[in-house]
Amino acid sequence: MRNLERDVVIIGAGPSGMTAAYELKKAGLSVAVLEARDRVGGRTWTNVIDGATLEIGGQWVSPDQTALIGLLKELGLETFDRYRDGESVYISPDGIRTRYTGEMFPVGEHTAAEMARLIDLLDSLAAEIGAHEPWAHARSRELDIISFHHWLRQQSTDEEACNNIGLFIAGGMLTKPAHSFSALQAVLMAASAGSFSNLVDEDYILDKRVIGGMQQVSERMAAELGADVVLNSPVRTLRWAADDGGADCARGTEDAVGTGRFTVTALSDAATVTARYAIMAVPPNLYTRVSFEPPLPRRQHQMHQHQSLGLVIKVHAVYATPFWREDGLCGTGFSASSLVQEVYDNTNHEDPRGTLVGFISDEKADYAFTLGAEERKRKITESLAGFLGDKALDPVVYYESDWGSEEWTRGAYATSYDLGGLHRYGADQLKPVGPIHWSSSDLAAEGYQHVDGAVRMGQYTAARILTADAHNAPEAAAAVVGS
């Protein structure tokens, strides 16, 4: 058991926790990162499966993700373009397969007009409400107490249009059924990407990948931190108190907002770290895995019960060659009614083999997991073949990313609030409790639930602690002089 004394202890070695630690150490504070897994990277993970290198977690970079792009440059990591030459495939609700080019699905004239109108409406709301404080907008409650499913149908009677628009947010991003989260949560998702139009444009939101995999972002920062990163070390207890014995802070009341001087002790399986600040850099659904002493404030306890992760199966299918390209297809396919709702060419940089990645979300993922492994694989590859032809039935490597069964994640891609939760609790999600700060992509504004959002939150949290530390420095100096 290691006993460490540091300025800051960080719980979680994903991109957010590693960025916070990296920035704090550069600024001169000492850090220790405690990670439950046997690796860094959190929800980014590059692994070799049956000889194929697969990005099991987050992987894409879009042009607006400037925080991530800047960090990639600083760490010496390069990117490559996602393959997109050729036609895409759309499968309609009645099972008709159509090849097409451009952004808009090849739907009927009325459905196309309704989709365009809904996109414009969501773009307008995203611009008006924004990503930073959607809960503060005059319409926040109105939009937060109606599900996205029902809100769409208030705007349009075209069911195909509603399902297709819902696909981009529900299955494509929040990985929850559209009836389980609010229209306000959908607007936040759109605003976090710059607009709903950006989410619709797969050539924008899925623009580039990191050569060698996104997990390298965390790995390279970990290399800089060295022994300050402790793996296989889940934190069981976080104990803290105000150094001046302040009763309110020690009880963890809502007035404890991260200023003043504290001592915090993180007790994990492999190390005990005593520090002045702590960062919980894990998704909110994992906060309850830690016992806080004293308990968190009532507001925090309530809020965390209204945040949950979605469910998605990310399917990787590797083939001897990218056969779809020979047929003039780019590998992209969409269908709100198919088992696999989205498929993309995910071939690695300069790899002669071809890789497809498909996504099965929310209730469709529920169904898929009721099947045995072989039957599930058969139905999934049949769904891929529906887009790209019978050659998709026989991959040489097949793997399903199942974050829902992963002990230290328990879902994907990120947490979102249940119906009515965002306007009720959003303003409190980043408020420190005494010395404890919160940092993850789940809490980001720009880049929400993306690696870029994790990096932004790590940078923001590090800056906030540095500001608090500078505020407390004169008090510390005065105490030394007075002694």
XYZ file of C-alpha atoms in Angstrom:
483
model
C 0.000 0.000 0.000
C 1.445 3.354 -1.058
C 0.949 6.434 1.119
C 1.190 9.630 -0.888
C 0.912 13.330 -0.122
C -0.072 15.532 -3.036
C -1.708 18.860 -3.791
C -4.455 17.203 -5.852
C -5.787 13.650 -6.061
C -7.643 12.707 -9.252
C -10.040 9.766 -9.299
C -10.196 8.370 -12.823
C -7.564 8.190 -15.579
C -9.756 8.870 -18.600
C -9.085 11.836 -20.893
C -10.669 14.296 -18.455
C -8.786 13.153 -15.361
C -5.527 12.800 -17.246
C -5.893 16.267 -18.794
C -6.569 17.813 -15.385
C -3.548 16.057 -13.885
C -1.369 16.997 -16.869
C -2.339 20.682 -16.658
C -1.954 20.873 -12.876
C 1.484 19.304 -12.964
C 2.593 21.704 -15.696
C 1.430 24.549 -13.418
C 3.567 23.274 -10.544
C 1.117 21.360 -8.355
C 1.780 17.772 -7.342
C -0.801 15.178 -8.353
C -1.746 11.548 -7.971
C -4.176 9.790 -10.300
C -6.024 6.760 -8.968
C -7.545 4.470 -11.614
C -9.702 1.414 -10.963
C -8.829 -0.291 -14.240
C -5.530 -1.815 -15.284
C -5.116 0.858 -17.958
C -5.584 4.565 -18.549
C -8.019 5.940 -21.107
C -11.434 5.475 -19.516
C -14.020 5.272 -22.289
C -11.269 5.418 -24.918
C -9.629 2.061 -25.454
C -7.572 0.711 -28.344
C -7.102 -3.044 -28.164
C -5.906 -5.889 -30.378
C -8.618 -8.512 -30.907
C -7.715 -11.635 -32.916
C -4.904 -9.732 -34.581
C -7.012 -6.682 -35.465
C -6.489 -3.288 -33.828
C -9.886 -1.955 -32.779
C -10.977 1.287 -31.155
C -13.416 -0.079 -28.638
C -14.383 3.316 -27.234
C -14.455 6.958 -28.382
C -12.461 7.613 -31.515
C -13.552 10.488 -33.791
C -12.387 14.102 -34.091
C -14.518 16.843 -35.670
C -13.292 20.257 -36.885
C -14.897 22.204 -34.021
C -13.177 20.115 -31.327
C -10.396 22.623 -30.877
C -9.439 21.595 -27.333
C -8.828 18.019 -28.422
C -7.105 19.083 -31.634
C -4.769 21.353 -29.669
C -3.918 18.581 -27.222
C -3.288 16.106 -30.049
C -0.809 18.563 -31.533
C 0.881 19.132 -28.166
C 1.225 15.377 -27.630
C 2.571 14.783 -31.123
C -0.382 12.707 -32.330
C -1.520 12.791 -35.958
C -4.920 12.174 -37.509
C -6.263 10.704 -40.747
C -9.497 11.228 -42.647
C -12.364 8.788 -42.371
C -12.984 7.105 -45.739
C -16.025 8.685 -47.392
C -15.671 8.285 -51.169
C -18.706 6.743 -52.855
C -22.388 6.390 -52.135
C -24.167 5.918 -48.809
C -27.121 3.581 -48.182
C -30.511 4.352 -46.629
C -33.021 1.663 -45.657
C -36.556 2.985 -45.320
C -39.153 1.814 -42.767
C -40.633 -0.530 -45.384
C -37.215 -2.107 -46.001
C -36.389 -0.455 -49.328
C -32.636 -0.010 -49.813
C -31.519 3.125 -51.665
C -28.062 4.331 -52.570
C -27.558 8.084 -52.376
C -25.088 10.943 -52.121
C -25.284 14.135 -50.090
C -26.459 14.827 -46.558
C -30.213 14.309 -46.890
C -31.661 10.799 -46.798
C -33.418 9.723 -50.028
C -36.944 10.011 -48.659
C -40.189 11.253 -50.159
C -40.659 14.927 -50.934
C -42.905 15.610 -47.943
C -40.654 13.696 -45.526
C -37.590 15.531 -46.848
C -39.305 18.884 -46.339
C -40.344 17.922 -42.806
C -36.836 16.734 -41.942
C -35.379 20.001 -43.238
C -37.922 21.993 -41.228
C -37.201 20.052 -38.028
C -33.451 20.487 -38.524
C -33.923 24.245 -38.967
C -36.086 24.389 -35.830
C -33.514 22.480 -33.768
C -30.695 24.626 -35.157
C -32.605 27.735 -34.085
C -33.244 26.380 -30.584
C -29.628 25.281 -30.187
C -28.384 28.734 -31.178
C -30.883 30.475 -28.886
C -30.460 28.263 -25.804
C -26.781 27.343 -26.129
C -24.731 24.644 -24.436
C -23.474 26.425 -21.313
C -26.629 27.113 -19.298
C -29.653 25.593 -21.050
C -31.378 25.352 -17.666
C -31.324 29.161 -17.355
C -33.333 29.800 -20.529
C -36.928 31.024 -20.199
C -38.193 27.941 -22.060
C -36.057 25.420 -20.166
C -38.845 23.908 -18.086
C -41.257 23.802 -21.008
C -38.751 21.872 -23.116
C -37.521 19.684 -20.249
C -40.853 18.229 -19.163
C -41.732 16.824 -22.592
C -39.917 13.879 -24.130
C -38.028 14.382 -27.364
C -40.256 11.724 -28.948
C -43.456 13.586 -28.140
C -41.972 17.025 -28.849
C -41.041 15.924 -32.386
C -44.592 14.723 -32.970
C -45.952 18.052 -31.782
C -43.913 19.632 -34.569
C -44.656 17.126 -37.359
C -47.095 14.375 -38.245
C -44.590 12.707 -40.586
C -43.522 9.605 -38.670
C -40.553 8.776 -40.903
C -39.214 12.315 -40.514
C -39.630 12.196 -36.725
C -37.910 8.821 -36.485
C -35.012 9.893 -38.675
C -34.449 13.114 -36.748
C -34.803 11.221 -33.478
C -32.159 8.739 -34.648
C -29.404 11.380 -34.633
C -29.984 12.219 -30.950
C -31.504 9.076 -29.436
C -29.754 6.147 -31.087
C -26.821 8.140 -32.427
C -25.790 10.164 -29.370
C -27.627 9.685 -26.065
C -28.232 5.966 -26.824
C -31.572 6.084 -25.036
C -35.088 5.857 -26.453
C -36.357 9.301 -27.479
C -39.267 8.965 -25.047
C -36.878 8.741 -22.058
C -35.155 12.131 -22.286
C -36.369 15.648 -22.844
C -36.423 18.016 -25.791
C -34.135 20.289 -23.745
C -31.575 17.480 -23.413
C -31.741 17.038 -27.194
C -31.184 20.767 -27.728
C -28.150 20.635 -25.409
C -26.758 17.737 -27.444
C -27.155 19.765 -30.634
C -25.775 22.976 -29.119
C -22.743 21.132 -27.767
C -21.811 20.195 -31.345
C -22.360 23.720 -32.668
C -25.721 22.935 -34.277
C -28.093 20.109 -35.035
C -26.928 20.334 -38.640
C -23.454 19.283 -37.491
C -24.890 16.162 -35.878
C -26.744 15.313 -39.096
C -23.571 15.706 -41.180
C -21.542 12.546 -40.529
C -18.697 13.932 -42.650
C -18.382 16.700 -40.043
C -19.002 14.989 -36.733
C -17.055 11.856 -37.779
C -14.311 13.667 -39.661
C -10.962 12.221 -38.538
C -9.377 9.568 -36.353
C -6.095 9.434 -34.466
C -3.406 7.328 -36.095
C -2.812 4.519 -33.615
C -5.984 5.191 -31.649
C -7.548 7.775 -29.344
C -6.398 6.023 -26.157
C -2.926 7.391 -26.875
C -4.132 10.797 -25.651
C -4.362 9.437 -22.106
C -1.353 7.152 -22.522
C 0.981 9.959 -23.537
C -0.113 12.165 -20.649
C 0.323 9.181 -18.329
C 3.886 8.793 -19.610
C 4.551 12.389 -18.570
C 3.098 11.743 -15.104
C 4.932 8.446 -14.548
C 4.544 7.017 -11.054
C 1.890 9.616 -10.217
C -0.626 7.327 -11.994
C -1.696 4.343 -9.875
C -3.625 1.609 -11.698
C -5.768 -1.228 -10.299
C -6.689 1.169 -7.543
C -10.436 1.804 -7.201
C -11.173 4.508 -4.647
C -13.470 3.218 -1.922
C -13.637 6.230 0.412
C -13.115 9.968 0.017
C -12.745 11.635 3.397
C -12.434 15.403 3.787
C -12.631 18.230 6.304
C -11.996 21.946 6.490
C -8.598 22.693 7.989
C -10.128 25.449 10.129
C -12.737 23.065 11.464
C -15.577 24.921 9.752
C -18.711 23.015 10.660
C -20.679 23.819 7.500
C -17.914 22.631 5.223
C -17.260 19.536 7.275
C -20.922 18.552 6.991
C -20.822 18.988 3.219
C -23.603 21.562 2.998
C -24.616 23.313 -0.202
C -22.583 26.361 0.932
C -19.305 24.448 0.624
C -18.202 25.614 -2.813
C -14.530 24.785 -3.064
C -12.879 27.798 -1.427
C -11.020 27.699 1.872
C -8.381 25.206 2.956
C -9.166 21.516 3.265
C -7.583 18.142 3.744
C -8.941 15.331 1.630
C -7.924 11.676 1.866
C -8.621 9.162 -0.891
C -8.480 5.541 0.241
C -8.074 3.086 -2.618
C -7.082 -0.555 -3.017
C -3.464 0.296 -3.815
C -2.789 3.720 -2.306
C -3.892 6.261 0.252
C -3.491 9.825 -0.958
C -3.708 12.879 1.269
C -4.256 16.085 -0.663
C -5.763 19.578 -0.605
C -8.125 19.055 -3.538
C -9.838 16.090 -5.170
C -11.239 15.671 -8.677
C -13.908 13.062 -9.365
C -13.097 12.415 -13.044
C -15.571 9.600 -13.600
C -19.093 9.641 -15.047
C -21.797 10.666 -12.552
C -23.306 7.182 -12.472
C -20.124 5.999 -10.702
C -20.076 8.630 -7.958
C -21.993 6.280 -5.697
C -19.177 3.705 -5.942
C -17.278 5.958 -3.520
C -18.245 6.500 0.119
C -17.966 10.197 0.934
C -17.178 11.176 4.506
C -19.012 13.373 5.370
C -21.825 12.515 2.965
C -22.400 14.727 -0.031
C -25.094 17.417 0.248
C -28.712 16.472 -0.298
C -28.740 18.275 -3.657
C -25.880 16.134 -4.957
C -27.496 12.909 -3.768
C -30.728 13.766 -5.553
C -29.048 14.978 -8.739
C -26.949 11.850 -9.203
C -30.071 9.694 -9.112
C -31.404 11.518 -12.174
C -28.302 10.956 -14.343
C -27.754 7.689 -16.174
C -25.808 6.232 -19.068
C -27.379 4.923 -22.232
C -26.758 1.558 -23.871
C -25.113 0.831 -27.201
C -23.375 -2.099 -28.852
C -20.482 -0.956 -31.005
C -19.864 -3.740 -33.518
C -16.497 -4.156 -35.235
C -16.391 -6.340 -38.346
C -13.047 -6.786 -40.101
C -12.792 -8.179 -43.653
C -9.881 -9.232 -45.869
C -10.519 -6.172 -48.029
C -12.861 -3.165 -47.885
C -15.121 -4.869 -50.436
C -17.820 -2.176 -50.340
C -15.451 0.314 -51.970
C -15.259 -1.901 -55.068
C -19.036 -1.521 -55.320
C -18.808 2.278 -55.205
C -19.980 2.516 -51.589
C -18.333 4.583 -48.872
C -19.459 2.194 -46.131
C -21.953 4.594 -44.560
C -25.509 3.443 -43.923
C -28.522 4.646 -41.928
C -31.834 3.135 -40.946
C -34.001 4.009 -37.972
C -35.864 0.711 -38.445
C -32.939 -1.730 -38.803
C -31.184 -3.570 -35.988
C -27.935 -1.799 -36.915
C -29.023 1.819 -37.198
C -25.700 3.265 -38.361
C -22.682 1.768 -40.113
C -19.406 3.387 -41.224
C -16.103 2.472 -42.835
C -13.739 2.275 -39.865
C -10.647 0.964 -41.627
C -7.403 1.765 -39.840
C -4.734 4.021 -41.300
C -2.913 2.273 -44.171
C -4.545 -1.087 -43.330
C -5.197 -3.251 -46.412
C -8.067 -4.931 -44.611
C -11.454 -3.291 -44.346
C -13.269 -2.600 -41.079
C -16.898 -1.688 -40.578
C -18.268 -0.279 -37.369
C -21.992 -0.513 -36.643
C -24.118 0.767 -33.774
C -27.114 -0.850 -32.083
C -28.666 1.437 -29.491
C -31.181 1.626 -26.660
C -34.161 -0.741 -27.083
C -32.590 -2.500 -30.064
C -29.545 -3.203 -27.873
C -31.900 -4.544 -25.199
C -33.302 -6.961 -27.760
C -29.875 -7.965 -29.093
C -28.717 -8.928 -25.616
C -31.650 -11.299 -25.192
C -30.072 -13.432 -27.949
C -27.262 -15.911 -27.579
C -23.853 -14.821 -28.835
C -23.990 -16.742 -32.132
C -27.550 -15.743 -32.960
C -26.762 -12.127 -32.084
C -23.730 -12.164 -34.389
C -25.843 -13.695 -37.172
C -28.579 -11.074 -36.899
C -26.079 -8.225 -36.669
C -24.058 -9.328 -39.691
C -27.323 -9.842 -41.595
C -28.194 -6.240 -40.744
C -24.776 -5.088 -41.999
C -25.362 -7.086 -45.171
C -28.651 -5.267 -45.652
C -26.605 -2.116 -46.166
C -23.484 -3.383 -47.919
C -24.212 -6.790 -49.445
C -23.739 -10.448 -48.592
C -19.956 -10.204 -48.230
C -20.647 -8.490 -44.895
C -21.976 -11.800 -43.536
C -18.512 -13.307 -43.045
C -16.019 -11.056 -41.239
C -12.605 -12.493 -40.413
C -12.694 -10.685 -37.046
C -15.888 -9.825 -35.182
C -16.127 -8.016 -31.854
C -18.838 -6.303 -29.843
C -17.937 -3.421 -27.536
C -20.240 -3.835 -24.545
C -19.587 -0.975 -22.139
C -22.800 -1.746 -20.279
C -21.206 -4.826 -18.705
C -17.891 -3.077 -17.947
C -17.547 -2.751 -14.173
C -16.096 0.747 -14.142
C -18.319 2.256 -16.844
C -21.710 0.504 -16.957
C -23.039 2.077 -20.160
C -22.244 4.355 -23.087
C -21.618 6.873 -24.389
C -22.289 9.316 -21.565
C -24.768 10.191 -18.871
C -27.802 12.343 -19.515
C -30.670 13.451 -17.315
C -34.008 11.761 -17.189
C -37.144 13.669 -18.127
C -37.186 17.006 -16.292
C -33.769 16.585 -14.681
C -31.671 18.992 -16.749
C -33.478 22.225 -15.873
C -33.883 21.047 -12.276
C -30.275 20.099 -11.513
C -28.019 21.298 -14.347
C -26.910 24.468 -12.572
C -25.499 22.376 -9.710
C -23.602 19.685 -11.602
C -20.242 21.501 -11.534
C -20.472 23.071 -8.083
C -17.556 21.858 -5.939
C -18.315 20.336 -2.568
C -15.594 21.552 -0.260
C -12.348 20.437 -1.947
C -14.118 18.010 -4.311
C -14.475 19.001 -7.983
C -16.297 17.156 -10.778
C -14.835 16.596 -14.242
C -15.976 14.398 -17.139
C -17.283 14.655 -20.679
C -20.747 14.069 -19.219
C -20.644 17.553 -17.697
C -19.230 19.478 -20.658
C -20.912 22.208 -22.662
C -19.022 22.205 -25.975
C -17.999 18.647 -26.770
C -20.551 17.132 -24.399
C -20.061 13.327 -24.264
C -17.105 13.494 -26.676
C -13.369 13.241 -25.979
C -13.134 16.948 -26.747
C -15.582 17.631 -23.927
C -13.508 15.482 -21.574
C -10.386 17.487 -22.462
C -12.253 20.781 -22.016
C -13.529 19.696 -18.618
C -10.053 18.605 -17.525
C -8.636 21.969 -18.527
C -11.515 23.851 -16.893
C -11.249 21.927 -13.637
C -7.486 22.363 -13.459
C -7.882 26.112 -14.030
C -10.544 26.303 -11.339
C -8.313 24.578 -8.803
C -5.386 26.801 -9.703
C -7.588 29.848 -9.138
C -8.769 28.499 -5.785
C -5.189 27.702 -4.837
C -4.056 31.235 -5.685
C -6.954 32.596 -3.623
C -5.931 30.494 -0.645
C -2.197 31.205 -0.936
C -2.214 34.590 0.889
C -4.154 33.018 3.752
C -1.579 30.247 3.980
C 1.283 32.744 3.905
C -0.336 34.829 6.612
C -0.739 31.756 8.785
C 2.954 30.972 8.444
C 3.939 34.542 9.318
C 1.592 34.584 12.308
C 3.085 31.429 13.703
